[in-house]
Amino acid sequence: MTEQMKAKKRAVLAGGLVLGIGAAVTLAAWTDSEFAEGLFTAGSFNLEGSDDGVAYAEHETADGALQLTFSDLFDNLTPGDTTYAAYWLRLDSATTTDGTLTPAGAVATDVTGANAAATSYTITEVESGDCEAGTATGPVIASGATLNDQSGATSLDLVSNGGGTDGTAIPLCFEVTAGEEGEFEQGGETSVTWQFDAESE
C-alpha cells in the first residue's frame, strides 16, 4: 500500500471516529417529574359552661355571663354568712384538642353600698359537683379577699375526648362569704363576674 493510500485510510478512520463522537452527543435525554400536595384543616377549640352539669352553652362576654344559682342565703346575707354555687366547665363536642383552664379574675360592681370590698370568695375543684357547706372540699384554684381580688390562680387540664364527644367536665364550687359586722353593710347589693380562660395545647 502506497503512502498516499495509507494517508487516505487514516483520514477516513479519523473521520469515522469524529462522526461517531458527534452522534453520541446528540442523543436526546429522558426526563420525568413527580409532584406532592398537602391539604391542611384547622381543628376546633371551644369552652362552654353550665350551672347544673347537664345543660351547657357558650357565654363569651361579661354581658352574657351565666347567672349562677347560689344557695338560699344569697339574697339575705348577714355578717359571716357563706353562700354556695356550683359551676361546670368543659370543651364542647366539636373540640379536637386538649387545653388548659385558668381562672382569670373577678370584677365586682356595687349597685348599692360598698360590700364588694367586704365580701370574700373561694373557688374549689370538687368531686361530682358537690357544692354546699361541708361537702365543698378539694383543691382551691382561686380565691379573693374581696370580690375584686384574686390570688392563687391554678390552671386545670381540659380534656377534649376528641371531636364528636363532649369534653370531660370540670366541676367547681364558688363559696362567697360576707364580711364581719361593721364591714358588711345592711341592704348592700353587689354584682360580680368571674372570668375563666382556656388555651389549647
Tab-separated table of C-alpha atoms in Angstrom:
chain	number	residue	atom	x	y	z
A	1	MET	CA	0.000	0.000	0.000
A	2	THR	CA	1.402	3.319	-1.019
A	3	GLU	CA	1.973	6.158	1.417
A	4	GLN	CA	-0.793	8.142	-0.320
A	5	MET	CA	-3.330	5.321	0.159
A	6	LYS	CA	-2.311	4.894	3.821
A	7	ALA	CA	-2.873	8.606	4.380
A	8	LYS	CA	-6.394	8.399	2.843
A	9	LYS	CA	-7.253	5.373	5.040
A	10	ARG	CA	-6.134	7.210	8.170
A	11	ALA	CA	-8.250	10.214	7.124
A	12	VAL	CA	-11.344	8.005	6.633
A	13	LEU	CA	-10.855	6.274	10.014
A	14	ALA	CA	-10.339	9.620	11.744
A	15	GLY	CA	-13.430	10.988	10.097
A	16	GLY	CA	-15.403	7.964	11.265
A	17	LEU	CA	-14.224	8.454	14.815
A	18	VAL	CA	-15.255	12.099	14.731
A	19	LEU	CA	-18.683	11.211	13.318
A	20	GLY	CA	-19.142	8.558	15.993
A	21	ILE	CA	-18.436	11.012	18.830
A	22	GLY	CA	-20.776	13.550	17.283
A	23	ALA	CA	-23.636	11.001	17.161
A	24	ALA	CA	-23.232	10.178	20.933
A	25	VAL	CA	-23.516	13.864	21.975
A	26	THR	CA	-26.729	14.494	20.053
A	27	LEU	CA	-28.771	11.672	21.707
A	28	ALA	CA	-31.991	13.033	23.407
A	29	ALA	CA	-32.126	12.953	27.308
A	30	TRP	CA	-35.061	11.271	29.114
A	31	THR	CA	-36.936	13.399	31.699
A	32	ASP	CA	-39.651	12.705	34.245
A	33	SER	CA	-41.405	14.643	37.093
A	34	GLU	CA	-43.146	13.824	40.378
A	35	PHE	CA	-45.474	16.115	42.399
A	36	ALA	CA	-46.629	16.147	46.056
A	37	GLU	CA	-49.579	18.043	47.524
A	38	GLY	CA	-50.591	18.800	51.141
A	39	LEU	CA	-54.094	19.555	52.450
A	40	PHE	CA	-54.412	21.120	55.919
A	41	THR	CA	-57.530	21.546	58.069
A	42	ALA	CA	-57.660	23.504	61.335
A	43	GLY	CA	-59.013	21.831	64.456
A	44	SER	CA	-61.653	23.272	66.786
A	45	PHE	CA	-61.427	24.564	70.367
A	46	ASN	CA	-64.421	25.848	72.314
A	47	LEU	CA	-65.197	26.201	76.044
A	48	GLU	CA	-68.726	26.054	77.453
A	49	GLY	CA	-70.270	26.346	80.919
A	50	SER	CA	-73.216	25.049	82.933
A	51	ASP	CA	-74.840	25.745	86.291
A	52	ASP	CA	-76.285	22.237	86.644
A	53	GLY	CA	-73.794	19.953	84.881
A	54	VAL	CA	-76.441	18.976	82.309
A	55	ALA	CA	-77.251	21.905	80.025
A	56	TYR	CA	-74.169	23.588	78.586
A	57	ALA	CA	-73.848	26.720	76.468
A	58	GLU	CA	-71.322	29.369	75.451
A	59	HIS	CA	-71.069	32.575	77.490
A	60	GLU	CA	-68.399	34.523	75.623
A	61	THR	CA	-68.756	38.007	77.151
A	62	ALA	CA	-69.232	39.522	80.592
A	63	ASP	CA	-72.597	40.900	79.492
A	64	GLY	CA	-73.735	37.396	78.567
A	65	ALA	CA	-72.315	35.657	81.644
A	66	LEU	CA	-74.111	32.610	83.033
A	67	GLN	CA	-76.176	33.565	86.087
A	68	LEU	CA	-75.099	31.163	88.836
A	69	THR	CA	-77.646	29.744	91.251
A	70	PHE	CA	-76.390	30.423	94.769
A	71	SER	CA	-77.828	28.765	97.854
A	72	ASP	CA	-80.684	30.357	99.822
A	73	LEU	CA	-78.654	32.954	101.723
A	74	PHE	CA	-77.503	34.799	98.601
A	75	ASP	CA	-80.300	37.392	98.918
A	76	ASN	CA	-80.258	37.645	102.714
A	77	LEU	CA	-76.614	37.614	103.763
A	78	THR	CA	-75.580	38.712	107.228
A	79	PRO	CA	-72.012	39.136	108.525
A	80	GLY	CA	-70.097	35.840	108.362
A	81	ASP	CA	-72.655	34.008	106.195
A	82	THR	CA	-71.446	31.864	103.279
A	83	THR	CA	-73.429	31.067	100.141
A	84	TYR	CA	-72.533	28.416	97.552
A	85	ALA	CA	-72.959	27.920	93.802
A	86	ALA	CA	-71.906	25.046	91.528
A	87	TYR	CA	-70.368	25.619	88.111
A	88	TRP	CA	-69.160	23.194	85.437
A	89	LEU	CA	-66.784	23.881	82.540
A	90	ARG	CA	-65.877	21.634	79.607
A	91	LEU	CA	-64.782	21.638	75.977
A	92	ASP	CA	-67.627	21.103	73.535
A	93	SER	CA	-68.108	18.047	71.328
A	94	ALA	CA	-66.588	19.747	68.264
A	95	THR	CA	-63.282	20.396	70.050
A	96	THR	CA	-60.410	18.320	68.708
A	97	THR	CA	-57.571	19.217	71.080
A	98	ASP	CA	-56.970	19.298	74.825
A	99	GLY	CA	-56.228	22.508	76.663
A	100	THR	CA	-55.660	24.354	79.918
A	101	LEU	CA	-58.211	26.257	82.031
A	102	THR	CA	-57.116	29.208	84.174
A	103	PRO	CA	-59.151	31.474	86.495
A	104	ALA	CA	-58.622	34.971	85.088
A	105	GLY	CA	-60.056	37.072	87.911
A	106	ALA	CA	-63.228	38.691	89.200
A	107	VAL	CA	-64.813	42.072	88.592
A	108	ALA	CA	-67.430	43.309	91.081
A	109	THR	CA	-69.754	46.288	90.961
A	110	ASP	CA	-71.630	47.672	93.946
A	111	VAL	CA	-75.179	48.534	92.961
A	112	THR	CA	-75.770	49.971	96.440
A	113	GLY	CA	-73.494	50.088	99.467
A	114	ALA	CA	-69.863	49.013	99.412
A	115	ASN	CA	-69.920	45.292	100.067
A	116	ALA	CA	-67.627	44.261	97.200
A	117	ALA	CA	-64.703	45.167	99.446
A	118	ALA	CA	-66.302	43.392	102.440
A	119	THR	CA	-67.004	40.059	100.729
A	120	SER	CA	-64.548	37.239	100.030
A	121	TYR	CA	-64.727	34.172	97.805
A	122	THR	CA	-63.090	30.807	97.172
A	123	ILE	CA	-63.298	28.630	94.043
A	124	THR	CA	-62.730	24.928	94.655
A	125	GLU	CA	-62.494	21.990	92.262
A	126	VAL	CA	-64.955	19.486	93.722
A	127	GLU	CA	-65.998	15.894	93.122
A	128	SER	CA	-69.237	15.354	91.179
A	129	GLY	CA	-70.391	18.953	91.626
A	130	ASP	CA	-70.861	18.724	95.426
A	131	CYS	CA	-71.163	22.352	96.447
A	132	GLU	CA	-72.565	23.118	99.863
A	133	ALA	CA	-71.372	23.528	103.434
A	134	GLY	CA	-69.330	20.516	104.486
A	135	THR	CA	-69.037	18.972	101.006
A	136	ALA	CA	-67.205	21.666	99.049
A	137	THR	CA	-63.825	20.044	99.555
A	138	GLY	CA	-60.990	19.765	97.088
A	139	PRO	CA	-58.117	21.824	95.694
A	140	VAL	CA	-58.668	25.588	95.769
A	141	ILE	CA	-57.990	27.003	92.305
A	142	ALA	CA	-58.521	30.704	93.145
A	143	SER	CA	-59.653	32.957	95.962
A	144	GLY	CA	-60.126	36.619	96.748
A	145	ALA	CA	-60.035	38.589	99.978
A	146	THR	CA	-62.535	40.880	98.225
A	147	LEU	CA	-64.755	40.365	95.208
A	148	ASN	CA	-62.299	42.336	93.064
A	149	ASP	CA	-59.244	40.342	94.160
A	150	GLN	CA	-57.765	37.080	93.003
A	151	SER	CA	-54.855	35.083	94.342
A	152	GLY	CA	-53.517	31.556	94.000
A	153	ALA	CA	-54.849	31.033	90.470
A	154	THR	CA	-54.191	27.416	89.482
A	155	SER	CA	-54.530	26.001	85.969
A	156	LEU	CA	-56.503	22.819	85.303
A	157	ASP	CA	-56.322	20.342	82.422
A	158	LEU	CA	-59.153	20.406	79.886
A	159	VAL	CA	-59.714	17.025	78.202
A	160	SER	CA	-61.430	17.128	74.802
A	161	ASN	CA	-62.121	13.394	74.274
A	162	GLY	CA	-61.807	14.026	70.526
A	163	GLY	CA	-64.189	15.561	68.009
A	164	GLY	CA	-67.765	14.337	68.303
A	165	THR	CA	-67.655	13.644	72.056
A	166	ASP	CA	-68.207	16.143	74.862
A	167	GLY	CA	-65.104	17.056	76.815
A	168	THR	CA	-64.602	15.903	80.399
A	169	ALA	CA	-66.414	18.351	82.698
A	170	ILE	CA	-64.603	20.179	85.495
A	171	PRO	CA	-66.962	20.763	88.464
A	172	LEU	CA	-66.270	23.882	90.519
A	173	CYS	CA	-67.772	25.332	93.677
A	174	PHE	CA	-67.973	29.039	94.465
A	175	GLU	CA	-68.097	29.985	98.160
A	176	VAL	CA	-68.913	33.628	98.828
A	177	THR	CA	-68.648	34.886	102.410
A	178	ALA	CA	-69.966	38.138	103.838
A	179	GLY	CA	-67.516	40.192	105.883
A	180	GLU	CA	-67.588	40.850	109.578
A	181	GLU	CA	-70.055	43.102	111.374
A	182	GLY	CA	-69.080	46.728	110.887
A	183	GLU	CA	-67.705	45.975	107.399
A	184	PHE	CA	-70.640	44.331	105.662
A	185	GLU	CA	-73.375	46.911	105.053
A	186	GLN	CA	-77.077	46.240	105.510
A	187	GLY	CA	-79.045	46.417	102.269
A	188	GLY	CA	-75.916	46.445	100.096
A	189	GLU	CA	-76.252	44.874	96.644
A	190	THR	CA	-73.202	43.705	94.681
A	191	SER	CA	-72.775	42.042	91.299
A	192	VAL	CA	-69.633	40.069	90.452
A	193	THR	CA	-68.443	38.378	87.253
A	194	TRP	CA	-65.707	35.742	87.220
A	195	GLN	CA	-63.696	35.027	84.082
A	196	PHE	CA	-62.056	31.758	83.046
A	197	ASP	CA	-59.628	31.485	80.135
A	198	ALA	CA	-58.986	28.337	78.110
A	199	GLU	CA	-55.930	27.771	75.912
A	200	SER	CA	-55.438	24.881	73.520
A	201	GLU	CA	-52.362	22.682	73.693
